[in-house]
Amino acid sequence: MNDRYDAGYGDNHDDQYELVGYDEYGRPVYRPAAPRQQPQQAPQQPYDPYAQQQGYGYDPYATGGQQPAPSYDPYDTGRQAPVPPPYDPYGTGAQQTGGAAPSYDPYGQRAAGGQQPRVAEQTAYIPQQAGPAEADAAGRDHRSGADERHRVEGERDYHTEQFAFVEEPDGDSEDVIDWLNFTENRTERREEAKRRARSRLVALVVVLALVAVGGVGYLWYAGKLPGLSSSSDSKTGTATAVGAQNRDVIVVHLHNTAQGGTSTALLVDNTTTKQGTTVLLPNSLALTDDDGTTTTLAKSVEDDGSSGTRDSLDGVLGTDIEGTWRLDTPYLQNLVDLVGNIEVDTNTDVPDPDAKKGEAPLVKKGEGQTLSGKMAVAYATYRASGEAQNAQLERFGQVMQGVLRKLSSDPTAATTTVQTLAQILDPSLTDKDLGTFLAKLADRAKGGDFKTALLPVQTDGTLSAKASDSVVKDVLGGTAKSPDKDAAVSVSVQNATGVKDNTEKARVVLLNGGFTFLEGGTASAARATSKVVYADAADKANATEVAKTLGLATSSVTKGKVSGSANVAVVLGQDYKPASS
């Protein structure tokens, strides 16, 4: 390394240079210490602006001389400080003659003299005239210093290439464009998603509207709209009047083989409205025999059999019954067992007829009770003390509907079930006809298109036009034709036995005997004997017949005053012993 930079630190040249300050890069600036002997001055060279010098000196005082300025030696060593290389911002000094780089010339002009000395003033440098050895060393130091300055200045210098982004986009601008494209695409996707959601909502509303319209149309087509008095024909789709609807009807007579008595119902399949119905017929319904005499439904079943009763019902109800199904209680029990028990909402406890008194009931009251064959028969035929016959009839209807819900909807399977019962059917109703008919009703019952209705009958057994319209006209499509009241003997009954149930029992017996029953109320006090009173001599025979029908002695018949429209008046006393029914 050049010994000139060891000023103040080396062993041999500590007295030759002195530190005068630091340049703009933080490097120390030295100047030669005051020499002990004045060095010989080099001859001043004339100003040559075009001459190529080894360096361009900067003389802030324009002295033009080569006498070095006095230097500051903080250690007062008297040594001469080395001259730093001149400032070359472009690093071109390495290419100059003699190895020395040109000094900084801010105006692009050459120095006036050749080897011009510099006086160090702040950041300025004054080169010294040196010999060949020193010039060679100074040239090397100058080149290394110039390279360093060129590196530092290169970091600060700005070139036009650094501003290329003004003319052509760089990576950052492409990122901005990509971000804008992404934002635009995301906005478009959101708008597209909203449009699809609106489209789906509109489509859903349209579908729901079509379903609603289709449901209402189906109900109208099937005749199931509330308040609709006519329904659509399943074949033509045109409105069909109630009376013109197609119905299949059979009559069912349940015979209680253990306790006696019968229960009657009509099974109706309206093939137009696809509706099934069980119509319960009270035993007190007044009918007219073939000979024109008035009788009741219960007496007609007992005396006239299936054929006569069916014709009488057609005449009273204005319908067309296609067949009769006699169902004895043992067959009902087998039928329930064959379909695998039934579910019924029972309305009362039913005791076991084979059990002792006080034991647990055979059928318990409650919803969804599972009934076996024996339990179903007991429930269908049960009638509590003092209870009207219609209560028992309604239980029979519950059992029939429960059987239909469990019966197969397949005609072949239903026919097999009927054949398994091994019943003796009415000649007009074969096993196949009954099985096919029951299969259709079973399909209605399972689909919820089945109901049970009770035919309203007045106390005298006749039908009122207003009460029977809802069943006779709407369900059966017929017209009520009750027998003429004048054709039957009307009997008024007053209960003086002290047993409330005796009135109902007497009513049933009289209706079964062909008489018209009129309610006479209950006496304020019981009496021991009964009496039968007639007002017109023509009714004496009728009064005697009434006494016999009720099981009273003929001696109880007497002439007297009869109130109201009755032909015969009866006062039941404690001697009245009603027959079991």
PDB file of N, CA, C and O in Angstrom, residues 349-387:
ATOM      1  N   ASP A 349    -116.051 -49.139  27.520  1.00  0.00           N
ATOM      2  CA  ASP A 349    -115.517 -50.440  27.932  1.00  0.00           C
ATOM      3  C   ASP A 349    -116.559 -51.509  27.645  1.00  0.00           C
ATOM      4  O   ASP A 349    -117.757 -51.310  27.884  1.00  0.00           O
ATOM      5  N   VAL A 350    -116.114 -52.642  27.159  1.00  0.00           N
ATOM      6  CA  VAL A 350    -117.015 -53.740  26.835  1.00  0.00           C
ATOM      7  C   VAL A 350    -116.618 -54.956  27.685  1.00  0.00           C
ATOM      8  O   VAL A 350    -115.478 -55.429  27.574  1.00  0.00           O
ATOM      9  N   PRO A 351    -117.517 -55.461  28.501  1.00  0.00           N
ATOM     10  CA  PRO A 351    -117.177 -56.628  29.321  1.00  0.00           C
ATOM     11  C   PRO A 351    -117.092 -57.900  28.484  1.00  0.00           C
ATOM     12  O   PRO A 351    -117.666 -57.990  27.397  1.00  0.00           O
ATOM     13  N   ASP A 352    -116.381 -58.851  29.011  1.00  0.00           N
ATOM     14  CA  ASP A 352    -116.264 -60.144  28.351  1.00  0.00           C
ATOM     15  C   ASP A 352    -117.522 -60.954  28.653  1.00  0.00           C
ATOM     16  O   ASP A 352    -117.829 -61.215  29.817  1.00  0.00           O
ATOM     17  N   PRO A 353    -118.286 -61.334  27.606  1.00  0.00           N
ATOM     18  CA  PRO A 353    -119.519 -62.077  27.871  1.00  0.00           C
ATOM     19  C   PRO A 353    -119.274 -63.442  28.514  1.00  0.00           C
ATOM     20  O   PRO A 353    -120.163 -63.989  29.160  1.00  0.00           O
ATOM     21  N   ASP A 354    -118.106 -63.974  28.367  1.00  0.00           N
ATOM     22  CA  ASP A 354    -117.795 -65.288  28.930  1.00  0.00           C
ATOM     23  C   ASP A 354    -117.129 -65.200  30.301  1.00  0.00           C
ATOM     24  O   ASP A 354    -116.862 -66.238  30.922  1.00  0.00           O
ATOM     25  N   ALA A 355    -116.823 -64.020  30.770  1.00  0.00           N
ATOM     26  CA  ALA A 355    -116.148 -63.857  32.050  1.00  0.00           C
ATOM     27  C   ALA A 355    -117.152 -63.578  33.159  1.00  0.00           C
ATOM     28  O   ALA A 355    -118.314 -63.237  32.910  1.00  0.00           O
ATOM     29  N   LYS A 356    -116.692 -63.723  34.372  1.00  0.00           N
ATOM     30  CA  LYS A 356    -117.539 -63.442  35.519  1.00  0.00           C
ATOM     31  C   LYS A 356    -117.652 -61.951  35.744  1.00  0.00           C
ATOM     32  O   LYS A 356    -116.818 -61.154  35.309  1.00  0.00           O
ATOM     33  N   LYS A 357    -118.691 -61.586  36.450  1.00  0.00           N
ATOM     34  CA  LYS A 357    -118.936 -60.175  36.715  1.00  0.00           C
ATOM     35  C   LYS A 357    -117.837 -59.608  37.611  1.00  0.00           C
ATOM     36  O   LYS A 357    -117.439 -60.238  38.575  1.00  0.00           O
ATOM     37  N   GLY A 358    -117.374 -58.421  37.281  1.00  0.00           N
ATOM     38  CA  GLY A 358    -116.340 -57.770  38.058  1.00  0.00           C
ATOM     39  C   GLY A 358    -114.938 -57.932  37.487  1.00  0.00           C
ATOM     40  O   GLY A 358    -113.996 -57.279  37.960  1.00  0.00           O
ATOM     41  N   GLU A 359    -114.789 -58.790  36.514  1.00  0.00           N
ATOM     42  CA  GLU A 359    -113.469 -58.963  35.918  1.00  0.00           C
ATOM     43  C   GLU A 359    -113.163 -57.833  34.935  1.00  0.00           C
ATOM     44  O   GLU A 359    -114.036 -57.043  34.588  1.00  0.00           O
ATOM     45  N   ALA A 360    -111.921 -57.775  34.515  1.00  0.00           N
ATOM     46  CA  ALA A 360    -111.488 -56.708  33.604  1.00  0.00           C
ATOM     47  C   ALA A 360    -112.257 -56.784  32.295  1.00  0.00           C
ATOM     48  O   ALA A 360    -112.616 -57.869  31.831  1.00  0.00           O
ATOM     49  N   PRO A 361    -112.561 -55.638  31.700  1.00  0.00           N
ATOM     50  CA  PRO A 361    -113.327 -55.642  30.440  1.00  0.00           C
ATOM     51  C   PRO A 361    -112.533 -56.292  29.317  1.00  0.00           C
ATOM     52  O   PRO A 361    -111.303 -56.267  29.286  1.00  0.00           O
ATOM     53  N   LEU A 362    -113.274 -56.844  28.378  1.00  0.00           N
ATOM     54  CA  LEU A 362    -112.644 -57.450  27.208  1.00  0.00           C
ATOM     55  C   LEU A 362    -112.086 -56.382  26.279  1.00  0.00           C
ATOM     56  O   LEU A 362    -111.005 -56.536  25.706  1.00  0.00           O
ATOM     57  N   VAL A 363    -112.825 -55.285  26.118  1.00  0.00           N
ATOM     58  CA  VAL A 363    -112.408 -54.160  25.282  1.00  0.00           C
ATOM     59  C   VAL A 363    -112.329 -52.923  26.151  1.00  0.00           C
ATOM     60  O   VAL A 363    -113.297 -52.602  26.859  1.00  0.00           O
ATOM     61  N   LYS A 364    -111.211 -52.228  26.110  1.00  0.00           N
ATOM     62  CA  LYS A 364    -111.037 -51.015  26.899  1.00  0.00           C
ATOM     63  C   LYS A 364    -111.294 -49.778  26.029  1.00  0.00           C
ATOM     64  O   LYS A 364    -111.039 -49.771  24.834  1.00  0.00           O
ATOM     65  N   LYS A 365    -111.803 -48.770  26.681  1.00  0.00           N
ATOM     66  CA  LYS A 365    -112.067 -47.511  25.992  1.00  0.00           C
ATOM     67  C   LYS A 365    -110.750 -46.792  25.705  1.00  0.00           C
ATOM     68  O   LYS A 365    -109.884 -46.695  26.563  1.00  0.00           O
ATOM     69  N   GLY A 366    -110.616 -46.272  24.493  1.00  0.00           N
ATOM     70  CA  GLY A 366    -109.405 -45.539  24.143  1.00  0.00           C
ATOM     71  C   GLY A 366    -109.176 -45.476  22.642  1.00  0.00           C
ATOM     72  O   GLY A 366    -109.832 -46.173  21.865  1.00  0.00           O
ATOM     73  N   GLU A 367    -108.249 -44.621  22.262  1.00  0.00           N
ATOM     74  CA  GLU A 367    -107.938 -44.450  20.840  1.00  0.00           C
ATOM     75  C   GLU A 367    -106.953 -45.521  20.384  1.00  0.00           C
ATOM     76  O   GLU A 367    -106.056 -45.926  21.116  1.00  0.00           O
ATOM     77  N   GLY A 368    -107.147 -45.950  19.142  1.00  0.00           N
ATOM     78  CA  GLY A 368    -106.232 -46.894  18.532  1.00  0.00           C
ATOM     79  C   GLY A 368    -106.157 -48.237  19.239  1.00  0.00           C
ATOM     80  O   GLY A 368    -105.068 -48.817  19.325  1.00  0.00           O
ATOM     81  N   GLN A 369    -107.285 -48.728  19.697  1.00  0.00           N
ATOM     82  CA  GLN A 369    -107.306 -50.030  20.363  1.00  0.00           C
ATOM     83  C   GLN A 369    -107.243 -51.147  19.318  1.00  0.00           C
ATOM     84  O   GLN A 369    -107.948 -51.113  18.314  1.00  0.00           O
ATOM     85  N   THR A 370    -106.390 -52.122  19.573  1.00  0.00           N
ATOM     86  CA  THR A 370    -106.265 -53.276  18.680  1.00  0.00           C
ATOM     87  C   THR A 370    -107.274 -54.341  19.109  1.00  0.00           C
ATOM     88  O   THR A 370    -107.251 -54.788  20.263  1.00  0.00           O
ATOM     89  N   LEU A 371    -108.149 -54.708  18.167  1.00  0.00           N
ATOM     90  CA  LEU A 371    -109.219 -55.664  18.463  1.00  0.00           C
ATOM     91  C   LEU A 371    -109.009 -56.947  17.677  1.00  0.00           C
ATOM     92  O   LEU A 371    -108.802 -56.923  16.456  1.00  0.00           O
ATOM     93  N   SER A 372    -109.080 -58.036  18.385  1.00  0.00           N
ATOM     94  CA  SER A 372    -109.076 -59.356  17.740  1.00  0.00           C
ATOM     95  C   SER A 372    -110.492 -59.662  17.252  1.00  0.00           C
ATOM     96  O   SER A 372    -111.412 -58.843  17.403  1.00  0.00           O
ATOM     97  N   GLY A 373    -110.672 -60.845  16.656  1.00  0.00           N
ATOM     98  CA  GLY A 373    -112.001 -61.202  16.161  1.00  0.00           C
ATOM     99  C   GLY A 373    -113.051 -61.219  17.259  1.00  0.00           C
ATOM    100  O   GLY A 373    -114.140 -60.656  17.105  1.00  0.00           O
ATOM    101  N   LYS A 374    -112.730 -61.853  18.382  1.00  0.00           N
ATOM    102  CA  LYS A 374    -113.683 -61.929  19.486  1.00  0.00           C
ATOM    103  C   LYS A 374    -113.978 -60.546  20.051  1.00  0.00           C
ATOM    104  O   LYS A 374    -115.141 -60.203  20.341  1.00  0.00           O
ATOM    105  N   MET A 375    -112.960 -59.730  20.206  1.00  0.00           N
ATOM    106  CA  MET A 375    -113.145 -58.379  20.743  1.00  0.00           C
ATOM    107  C   MET A 375    -113.967 -57.525  19.779  1.00  0.00           C
ATOM    108  O   MET A 375    -114.793 -56.705  20.208  1.00  0.00           O
ATOM    109  N   ALA A 376    -113.733 -57.685  18.480  1.00  0.00           N
ATOM    110  CA  ALA A 376    -114.472 -56.898  17.491  1.00  0.00           C
ATOM    111  C   ALA A 376    -115.960 -57.242  17.520  1.00  0.00           C
ATOM    112  O   ALA A 376    -116.818 -56.347  17.430  1.00  0.00           O
ATOM    113  N   VAL A 377    -116.298 -58.521  17.647  1.00  0.00           N
ATOM    114  CA  VAL A 377    -117.707 -58.921  17.718  1.00  0.00           C
ATOM    115  C   VAL A 377    -118.360 -58.371  18.984  1.00  0.00           C
ATOM    116  O   VAL A 377    -119.493 -57.856  18.961  1.00  0.00           O
ATOM    117  N   ALA A 378    -117.650 -58.471  20.113  1.00  0.00           N
ATOM    118  CA  ALA A 378    -118.188 -57.955  21.372  1.00  0.00           C
ATOM    119  C   ALA A 378    -118.442 -56.454  21.294  1.00  0.00           C
ATOM    120  O   ALA A 378    -119.465 -55.956  21.785  1.00  0.00           O
ATOM    121  N   TYR A 379    -117.520 -55.706  20.677  1.00  0.00           N
ATOM    122  CA  TYR A 379    -117.685 -54.263  20.569  1.00  0.00           C
ATOM    123  C   TYR A 379    -118.785 -53.899  19.580  1.00  0.00           C
ATOM    124  O   TYR A 379    -119.570 -52.955  19.820  1.00  0.00           O
ATOM    125  N   ALA A 380    -118.882 -54.606  18.450  1.00  0.00           N
ATOM    126  CA  ALA A 380    -119.876 -54.278  17.426  1.00  0.00           C
ATOM    127  C   ALA A 380    -121.301 -54.567  17.890  1.00  0.00           C
ATOM    128  O   ALA A 380    -122.246 -53.925  17.409  1.00  0.00           O
ATOM    129  N   THR A 381    -121.499 -55.492  18.802  1.00  0.00           N
ATOM    130  CA  THR A 381    -122.849 -55.869  19.239  1.00  0.00           C
ATOM    131  C   THR A 381    -123.197 -55.342  20.627  1.00  0.00           C
ATOM    132  O   THR A 381    -124.325 -55.584  21.101  1.00  0.00           O
ATOM    133  N   TYR A 382    -122.277 -54.612  21.264  1.00  0.00           N
ATOM    134  CA  TYR A 382    -122.517 -54.183  22.647  1.00  0.00           C
ATOM    135  C   TYR A 382    -123.497 -53.013  22.689  1.00  0.00           C
ATOM    136  O   TYR A 382    -123.385 -52.050  21.936  1.00  0.00           O
ATOM    137  N   ARG A 383    -124.437 -53.142  23.641  1.00  0.00           N
ATOM    138  CA  ARG A 383    -125.405 -52.066  23.895  1.00  0.00           C
ATOM    139  C   ARG A 383    -125.618 -51.995  25.400  1.00  0.00           C
ATOM    140  O   ARG A 383    -126.134 -52.931  26.021  1.00  0.00           O
ATOM    141  N   ALA A 384    -125.231 -50.884  25.990  1.00  0.00           N
ATOM    142  CA  ALA A 384    -125.319 -50.729  27.433  1.00  0.00           C
ATOM    143  C   ALA A 384    -126.762 -50.561  27.870  1.00  0.00           C
ATOM    144  O   ALA A 384    -127.655 -50.242  27.059  1.00  0.00           O
ATOM    145  N   SER A 385    -127.022 -50.765  29.132  1.00  0.00           N
ATOM    146  CA  SER A 385    -128.366 -50.620  29.686  1.00  0.00           C
ATOM    147  C   SER A 385    -128.842 -49.177  29.540  1.00  0.00           C
ATOM    148  O   SER A 385    -128.134 -48.225  29.915  1.00  0.00           O
ATOM    149  N   GLY A 386    -130.048 -49.020  28.993  1.00  0.00           N
ATOM    150  CA  GLY A 386    -130.613 -47.690  28.788  1.00  0.00           C
ATOM    151  C   GLY A 386    -130.060 -46.971  27.593  1.00  0.00           C
ATOM    152  O   GLY A 386    -130.407 -45.804  27.342  1.00  0.00           O
ATOM    153  N   GLU A 387    -129.224 -47.597  26.811  1.00  0.00           N
ATOM    154  CA  GLU A 387    -128.595 -46.970  25.649  1.00  0.00           C
ATOM    155  C   GLU A 387    -129.441 -47.201  24.398  1.00  0.00           C
ATOM    156  O   GLU A 387    -130.036 -48.267  24.216  1.00  0.00           O
TER     157      GLU A 387
END
